[in-house]
Coordinates of C-alpha atoms and ligand atoms in Angstrom, one line a residue:
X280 CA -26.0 6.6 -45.6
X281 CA -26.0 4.6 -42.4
X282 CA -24.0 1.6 -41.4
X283 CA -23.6 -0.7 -38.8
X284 CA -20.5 -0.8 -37.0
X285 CA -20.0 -4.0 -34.3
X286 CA -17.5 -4.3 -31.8
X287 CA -17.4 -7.1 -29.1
X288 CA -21.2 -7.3 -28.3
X289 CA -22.7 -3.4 -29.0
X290 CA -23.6 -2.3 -32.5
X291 CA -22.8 1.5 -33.4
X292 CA -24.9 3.3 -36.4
X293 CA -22.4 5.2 -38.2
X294 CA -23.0 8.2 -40.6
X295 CA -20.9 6.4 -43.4
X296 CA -19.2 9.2 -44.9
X297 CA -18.1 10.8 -41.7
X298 CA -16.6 7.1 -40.9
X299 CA -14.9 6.7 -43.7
X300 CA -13.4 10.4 -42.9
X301 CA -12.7 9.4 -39.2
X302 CA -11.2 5.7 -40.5
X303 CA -8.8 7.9 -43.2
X304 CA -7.4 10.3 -40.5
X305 CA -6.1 7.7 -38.6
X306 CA -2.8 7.2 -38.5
X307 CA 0.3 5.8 -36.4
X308 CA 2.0 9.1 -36.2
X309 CA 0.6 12.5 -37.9
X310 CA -2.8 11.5 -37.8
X311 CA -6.0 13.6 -36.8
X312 CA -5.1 14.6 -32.9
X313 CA -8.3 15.2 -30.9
X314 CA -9.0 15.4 -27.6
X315 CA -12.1 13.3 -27.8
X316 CA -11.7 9.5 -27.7
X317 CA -13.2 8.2 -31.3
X318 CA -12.2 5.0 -31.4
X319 CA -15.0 4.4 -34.2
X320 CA -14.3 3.4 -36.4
X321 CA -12.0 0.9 -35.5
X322 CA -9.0 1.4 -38.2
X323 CA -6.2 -1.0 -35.6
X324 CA -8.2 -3.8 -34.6
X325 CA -5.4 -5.7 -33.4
X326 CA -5.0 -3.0 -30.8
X327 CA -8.4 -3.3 -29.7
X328 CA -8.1 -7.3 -29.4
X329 CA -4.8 -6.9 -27.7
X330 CA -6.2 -4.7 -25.3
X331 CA -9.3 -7.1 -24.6
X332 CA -6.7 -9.6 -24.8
X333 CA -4.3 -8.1 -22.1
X334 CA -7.8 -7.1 -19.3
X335 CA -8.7 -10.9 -19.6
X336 CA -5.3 -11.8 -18.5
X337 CA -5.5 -9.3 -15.2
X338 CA -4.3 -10.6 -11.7
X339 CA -3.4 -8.9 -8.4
X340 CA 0.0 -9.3 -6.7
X341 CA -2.2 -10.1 -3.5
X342 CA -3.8 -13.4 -4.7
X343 CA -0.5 -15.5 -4.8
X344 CA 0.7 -17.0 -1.9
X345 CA 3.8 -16.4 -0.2
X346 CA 3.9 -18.2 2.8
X347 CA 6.9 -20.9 1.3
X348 CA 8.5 -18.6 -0.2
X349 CA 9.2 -16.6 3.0
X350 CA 9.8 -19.9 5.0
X351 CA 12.6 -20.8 2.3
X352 CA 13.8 -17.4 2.5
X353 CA 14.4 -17.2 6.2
X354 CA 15.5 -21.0 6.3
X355 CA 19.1 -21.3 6.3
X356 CA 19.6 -24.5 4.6
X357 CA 17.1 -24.8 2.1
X358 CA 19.0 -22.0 -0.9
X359 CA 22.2 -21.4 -1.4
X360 CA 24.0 -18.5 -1.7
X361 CA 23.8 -18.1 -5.4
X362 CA 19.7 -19.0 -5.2
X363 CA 19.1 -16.4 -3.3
X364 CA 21.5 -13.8 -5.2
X365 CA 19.3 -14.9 -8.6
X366 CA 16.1 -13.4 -6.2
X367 CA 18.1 -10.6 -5.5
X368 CA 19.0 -9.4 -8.9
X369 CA 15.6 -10.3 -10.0
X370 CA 13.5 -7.9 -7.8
X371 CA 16.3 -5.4 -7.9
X372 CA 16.6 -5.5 -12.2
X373 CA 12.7 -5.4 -12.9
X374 CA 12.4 -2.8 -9.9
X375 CA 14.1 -0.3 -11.7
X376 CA 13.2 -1.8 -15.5
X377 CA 8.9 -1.9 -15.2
X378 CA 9.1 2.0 -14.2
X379 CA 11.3 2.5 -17.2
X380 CA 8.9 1.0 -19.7
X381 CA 5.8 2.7 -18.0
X382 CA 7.5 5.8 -18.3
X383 CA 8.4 5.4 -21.7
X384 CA 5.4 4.5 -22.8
X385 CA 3.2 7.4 -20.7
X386 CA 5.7 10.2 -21.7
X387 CA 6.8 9.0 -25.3
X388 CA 5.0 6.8 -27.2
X389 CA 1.2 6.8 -25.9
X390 CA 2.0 11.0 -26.6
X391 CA 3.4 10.5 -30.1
X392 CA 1.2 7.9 -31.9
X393 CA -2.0 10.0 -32.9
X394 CA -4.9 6.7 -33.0
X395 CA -7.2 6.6 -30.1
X396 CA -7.1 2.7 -30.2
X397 CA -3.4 2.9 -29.7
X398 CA -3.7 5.2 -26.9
X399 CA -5.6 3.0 -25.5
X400 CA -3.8 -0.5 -25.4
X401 CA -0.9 1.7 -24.3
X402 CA -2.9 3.0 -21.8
X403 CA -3.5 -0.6 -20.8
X404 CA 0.7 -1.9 -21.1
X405 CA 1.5 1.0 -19.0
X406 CA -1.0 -0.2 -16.2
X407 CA 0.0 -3.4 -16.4
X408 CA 3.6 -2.0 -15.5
X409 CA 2.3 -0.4 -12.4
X410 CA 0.7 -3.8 -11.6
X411 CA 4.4 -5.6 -12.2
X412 CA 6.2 -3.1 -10.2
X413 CA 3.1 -3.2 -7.6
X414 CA 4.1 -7.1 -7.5
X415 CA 8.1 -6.4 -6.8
X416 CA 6.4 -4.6 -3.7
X417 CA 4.7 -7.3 -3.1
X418 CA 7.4 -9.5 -3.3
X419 CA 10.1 -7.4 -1.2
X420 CA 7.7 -6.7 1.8
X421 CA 6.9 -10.3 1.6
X422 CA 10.8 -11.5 2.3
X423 CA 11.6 -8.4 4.3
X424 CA 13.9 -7.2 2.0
X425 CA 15.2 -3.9 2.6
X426 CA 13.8 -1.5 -0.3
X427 CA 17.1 0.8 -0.2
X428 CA 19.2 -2.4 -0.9
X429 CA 17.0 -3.0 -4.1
X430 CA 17.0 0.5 -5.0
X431 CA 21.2 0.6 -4.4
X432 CA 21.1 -2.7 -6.8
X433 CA 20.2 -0.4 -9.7
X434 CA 22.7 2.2 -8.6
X435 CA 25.4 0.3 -7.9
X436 CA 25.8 -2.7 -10.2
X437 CA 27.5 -2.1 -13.3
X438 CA 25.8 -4.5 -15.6
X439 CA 22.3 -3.2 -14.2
X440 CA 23.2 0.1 -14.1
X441 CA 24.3 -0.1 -18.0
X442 CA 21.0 -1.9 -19.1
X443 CA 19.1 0.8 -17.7
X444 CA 20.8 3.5 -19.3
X445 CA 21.0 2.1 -22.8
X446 CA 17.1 2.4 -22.8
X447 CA 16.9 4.9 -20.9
X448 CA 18.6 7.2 -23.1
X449 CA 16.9 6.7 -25.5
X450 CA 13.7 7.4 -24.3
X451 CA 15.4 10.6 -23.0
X452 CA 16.3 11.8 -26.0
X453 CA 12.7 12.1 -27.1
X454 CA 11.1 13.9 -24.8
X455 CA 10.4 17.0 -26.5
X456 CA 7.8 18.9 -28.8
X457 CA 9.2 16.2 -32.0
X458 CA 8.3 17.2 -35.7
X459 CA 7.3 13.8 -36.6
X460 CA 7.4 15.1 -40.3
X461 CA 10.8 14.7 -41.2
X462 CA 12.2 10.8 -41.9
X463 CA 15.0 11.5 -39.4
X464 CA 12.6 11.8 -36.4
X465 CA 10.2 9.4 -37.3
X466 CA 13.6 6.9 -37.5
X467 CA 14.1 7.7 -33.6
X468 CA 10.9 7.0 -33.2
X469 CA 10.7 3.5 -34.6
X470 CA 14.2 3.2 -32.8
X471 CA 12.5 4.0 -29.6
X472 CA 9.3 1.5 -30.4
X473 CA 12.1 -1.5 -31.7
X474 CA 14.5 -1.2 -28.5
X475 CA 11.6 -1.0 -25.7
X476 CA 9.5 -3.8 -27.0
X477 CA 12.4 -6.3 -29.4
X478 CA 15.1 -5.1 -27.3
X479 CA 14.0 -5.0 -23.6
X480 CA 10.8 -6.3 -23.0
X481 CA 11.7 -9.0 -25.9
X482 CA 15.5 -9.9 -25.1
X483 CA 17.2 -8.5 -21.9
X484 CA 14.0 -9.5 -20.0
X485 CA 14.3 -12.8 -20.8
X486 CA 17.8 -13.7 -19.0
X487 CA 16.0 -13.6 -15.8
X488 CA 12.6 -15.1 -16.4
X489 CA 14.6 -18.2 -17.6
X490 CA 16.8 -18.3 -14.3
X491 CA 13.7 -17.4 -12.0
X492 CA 11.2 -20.1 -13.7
X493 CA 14.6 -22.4 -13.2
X494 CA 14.0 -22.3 -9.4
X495 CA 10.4 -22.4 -10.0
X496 CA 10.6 -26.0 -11.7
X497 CA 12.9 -26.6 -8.8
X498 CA 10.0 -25.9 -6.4
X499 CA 12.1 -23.3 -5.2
X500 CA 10.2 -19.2 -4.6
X501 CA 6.3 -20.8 -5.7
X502 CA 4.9 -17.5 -5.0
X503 CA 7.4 -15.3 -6.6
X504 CA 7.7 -17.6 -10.0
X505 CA 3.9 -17.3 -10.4
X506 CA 4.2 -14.1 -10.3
X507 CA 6.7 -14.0 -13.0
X508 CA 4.8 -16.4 -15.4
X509 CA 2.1 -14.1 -15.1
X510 CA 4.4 -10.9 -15.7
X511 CA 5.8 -13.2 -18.4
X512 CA 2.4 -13.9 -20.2
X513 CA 1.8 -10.1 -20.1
X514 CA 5.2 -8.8 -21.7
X515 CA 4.6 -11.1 -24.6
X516 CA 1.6 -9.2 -24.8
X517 CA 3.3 -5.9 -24.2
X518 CA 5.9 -7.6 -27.4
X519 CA 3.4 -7.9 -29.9
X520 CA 2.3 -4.3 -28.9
X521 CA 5.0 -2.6 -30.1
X522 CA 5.8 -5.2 -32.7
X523 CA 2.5 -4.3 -34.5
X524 CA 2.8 -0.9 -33.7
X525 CA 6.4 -0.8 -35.5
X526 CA 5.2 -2.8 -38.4
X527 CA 2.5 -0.1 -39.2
X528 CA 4.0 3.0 -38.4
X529 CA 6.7 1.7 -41.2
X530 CA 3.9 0.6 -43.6
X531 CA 2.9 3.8 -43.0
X532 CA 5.9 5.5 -43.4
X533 CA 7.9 3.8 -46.1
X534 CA 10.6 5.7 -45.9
X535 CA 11.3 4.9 -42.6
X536 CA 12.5 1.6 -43.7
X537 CA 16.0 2.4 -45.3
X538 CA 18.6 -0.3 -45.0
X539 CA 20.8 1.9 -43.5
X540 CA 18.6 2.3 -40.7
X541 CA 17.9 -1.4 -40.4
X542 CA 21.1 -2.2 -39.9
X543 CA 20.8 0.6 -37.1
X544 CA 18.3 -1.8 -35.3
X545 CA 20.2 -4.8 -35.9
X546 CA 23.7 -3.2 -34.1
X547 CA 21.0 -1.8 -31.0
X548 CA 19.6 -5.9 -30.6
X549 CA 23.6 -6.7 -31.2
X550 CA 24.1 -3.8 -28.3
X551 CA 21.2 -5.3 -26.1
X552 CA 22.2 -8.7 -26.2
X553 CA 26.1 -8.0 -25.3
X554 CA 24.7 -5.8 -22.6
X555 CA 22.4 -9.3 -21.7
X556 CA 24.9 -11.5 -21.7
X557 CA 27.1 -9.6 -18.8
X558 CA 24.3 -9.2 -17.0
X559 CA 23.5 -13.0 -16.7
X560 CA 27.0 -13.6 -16.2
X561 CA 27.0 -11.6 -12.8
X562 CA 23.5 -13.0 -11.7
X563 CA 25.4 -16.2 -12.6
X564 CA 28.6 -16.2 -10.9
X565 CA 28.4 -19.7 -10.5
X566 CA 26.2 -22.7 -11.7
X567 CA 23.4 -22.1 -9.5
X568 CA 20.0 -23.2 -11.0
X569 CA 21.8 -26.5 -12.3
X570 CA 22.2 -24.6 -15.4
X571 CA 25.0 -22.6 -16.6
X572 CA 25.6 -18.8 -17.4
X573 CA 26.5 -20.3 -21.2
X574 CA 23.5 -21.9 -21.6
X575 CA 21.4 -19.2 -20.6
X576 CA 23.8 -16.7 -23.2
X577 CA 22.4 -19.3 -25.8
X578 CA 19.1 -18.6 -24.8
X579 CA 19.0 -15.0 -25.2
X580 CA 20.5 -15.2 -28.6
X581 CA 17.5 -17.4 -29.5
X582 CA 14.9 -15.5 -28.2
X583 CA 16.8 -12.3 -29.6
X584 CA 16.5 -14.4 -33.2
X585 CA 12.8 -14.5 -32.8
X586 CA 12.8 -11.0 -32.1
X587 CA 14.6 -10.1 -35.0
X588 CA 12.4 -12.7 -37.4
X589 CA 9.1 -11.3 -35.8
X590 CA 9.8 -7.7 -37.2
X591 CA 11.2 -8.4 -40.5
X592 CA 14.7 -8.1 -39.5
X593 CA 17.8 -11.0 -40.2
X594 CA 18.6 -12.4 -36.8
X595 CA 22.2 -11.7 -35.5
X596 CA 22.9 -15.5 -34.8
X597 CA 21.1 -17.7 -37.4
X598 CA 19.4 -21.0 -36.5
X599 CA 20.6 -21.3 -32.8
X600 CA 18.5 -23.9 -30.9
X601 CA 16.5 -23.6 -27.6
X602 CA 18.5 -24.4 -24.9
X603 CA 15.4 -24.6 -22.5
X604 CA 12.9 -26.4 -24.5
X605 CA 10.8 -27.0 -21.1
X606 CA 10.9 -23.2 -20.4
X607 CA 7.8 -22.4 -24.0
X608 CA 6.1 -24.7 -21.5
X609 CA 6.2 -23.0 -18.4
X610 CA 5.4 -19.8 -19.9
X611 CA 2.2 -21.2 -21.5
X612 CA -0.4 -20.4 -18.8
X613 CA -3.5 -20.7 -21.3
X614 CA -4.4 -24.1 -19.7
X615 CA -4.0 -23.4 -16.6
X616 CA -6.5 -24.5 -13.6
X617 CA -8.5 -21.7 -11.7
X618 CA -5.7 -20.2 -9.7
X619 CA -7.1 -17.1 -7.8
X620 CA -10.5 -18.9 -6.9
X621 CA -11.8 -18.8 -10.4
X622 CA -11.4 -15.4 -11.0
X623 CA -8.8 -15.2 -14.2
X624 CA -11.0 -17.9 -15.7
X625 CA -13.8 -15.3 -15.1
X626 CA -12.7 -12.2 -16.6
X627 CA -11.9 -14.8 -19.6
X628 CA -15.0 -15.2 -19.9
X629 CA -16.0 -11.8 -19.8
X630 CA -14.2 -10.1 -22.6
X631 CA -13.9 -13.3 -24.8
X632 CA -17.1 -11.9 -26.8
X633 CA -16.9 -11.8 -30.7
X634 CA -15.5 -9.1 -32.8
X635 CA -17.4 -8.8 -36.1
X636 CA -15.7 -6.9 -38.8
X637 CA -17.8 -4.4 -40.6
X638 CA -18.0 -6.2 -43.5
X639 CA -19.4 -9.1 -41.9
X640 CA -22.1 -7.0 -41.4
Ligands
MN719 MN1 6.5 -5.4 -17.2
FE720 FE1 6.1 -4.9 -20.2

């Protein structure tokens, strides 16, 4: 028997018995490998949306001015010393951390999970790495920064140097031919999945969005806090990829779930967030924003909370407030006015088609 499969605005004729085949051998990890993209039928539709989701939201490093930004750069009384050390660790940090995650993702997880749909959105988070990293280019030719002085940033400063290797290691360790059979592996696996998107992309990311949107609301780097609400809008995209892509892998694999090794994941957020918390600290020296390193510690353990809540975990620190109510705003692009000429608005439009389920059909 035939049936009618649509997806966005095409319409597929499937042999129904083969589907249902296809649809079974799907899986997060030990599914059917083959070398041929069947995304048909659809068996993880929110990676298919997210994908759609995440090519609506595309922009280009280029479009966003930077002409203030480098006239407040080269002015010598319009930053202070500790403004321009929060730009400094900033470019420096996400220099070394979007490579990280791209690579992660390209040599870990995107070869690990077995369901084309998840290759591709993955395919997708890691481009949109090269398109943050692209940006810090953008951003370093832009002020004349010297590269090797951002590249010595991540060598030579402890807290940085300590972020990276926490995740680092961990994607290290699973860069071999992995028998995803036994529960042991599959645990480093989810381990890998909850650290790069709870831990990193979720928590020790958000230190310095908060301190760069800071200048931003003070008018302060235009260009370059665009560029980071954008880059912001995307990671909580990247987020809820691997947040979906944990939640499945252990309904998949129940016995993934032991509390033993939840407890694991709650001591790596409790790791992450000490890790954070120096880190802001030395971007933070002083009270340079008009807001404090303490506040900004408060902030990470209530985004880290979220985290926690948003994959079934209990939160470290229970029921700690926003600090920076006015920051959910800033990061909430959705409304706003053409910015590049019309052009995100377009590819809105674009990919904003239907999704029919089959069943609908
Ligand atoms: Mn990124
Ligand atoms: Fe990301």
């Amino acid at each position: 028997m035939e049936k009618r499969y649509q997806i966005g605005n095409k319409t597929f004729v499937l042999d129904e018995e083969k589907a249902v085949d296809a649809y079974a051998a799907k899986k997060v990890i030990n599914g059917r490998q083959t070398m041929t993209f069947n995304l048909l039928p659809l068996k993880y539709q929110w990676a298919y949306d997210l994908y759609r989701k995440m090519k609506a939201n595309h922009w280009e490093p280029e479009d966003i001015p930077m002409q203030k930004d480098v006239e407040q750069w080269q002015s010598q009384y319009e930053l202070s010393e500790g403004e321009r050390w929060i730009i400094m660790m900033g470019i420096g940090y996400f220099s070394a951390a979007e490579g990280i995650v791209g690579d992660n993702i390209l040599h870990v997880v995107r070869e690990l999970v077995t369901a084309p749909e998840l290759k591709l959105v993955l395919g997708r988070h890691a481009h949109e790495e090269n398109i943050h990293a692209d940006s810090l280019l953008y951003m370093i030719s832009s002020l004349g920064i010297n590269p090797h002085e951002c590249e010595a940033m991540f060598e030579q400063i402890p807290t940085i140097l300590k972020k990276n290797e926490f995740v680092s290691e961990i994607s290290r360790s699973m860069r071999r031919d992995m028998d995803l059979s036994q529960t042991e592996s599959k645990q480093e696996f989810a381990k890998n999945i909850f650290v790069f998107g709870q831990c990193m992309e979720g928590t020790q990311f958000y230190g310095l969005f908060g301190m760069i949107l800071s200048l931003y609301r003070q008018n302060k780097f235009p260009g370059i806090g665009q560029m980071f609400r954008y880059t912001l809008r995307d990671e909580s995209n990247h987020i809820e990829v691997f947040r979906n892509l944990l939640m499945d892998l252990v309904e998949e694999n129940p016995d993934v779930w032991t509390t033993e090794f939840r407890e694991d994941l709650r001591a790596l957020m409790g790791e992450a967030v000490e890790l954070e918390k120096e880190f802001i600290r030395d971007c933070l020296p002083v009270n340079a924003v008009g807001l404090t390193a303490e506040e900004f510690c408060q902030y990470v353990d209530y985004i880290s909370a979220r985290r926690m809540e948003g994959v079934g975990l209990k939160p470290l620190i229970e029921d700690v407030a926003n600090p920076f109510p006015w920051l959910a705003e800033m990061m909430d692009i959705k409304k706003e006015q053409n910015f590049f000429e019309g052009r995100v608005t377009e590819y809105q439009k674009a990919s904003s088609l239907t999704m029919v389920s089959d069943d609908e059909l």
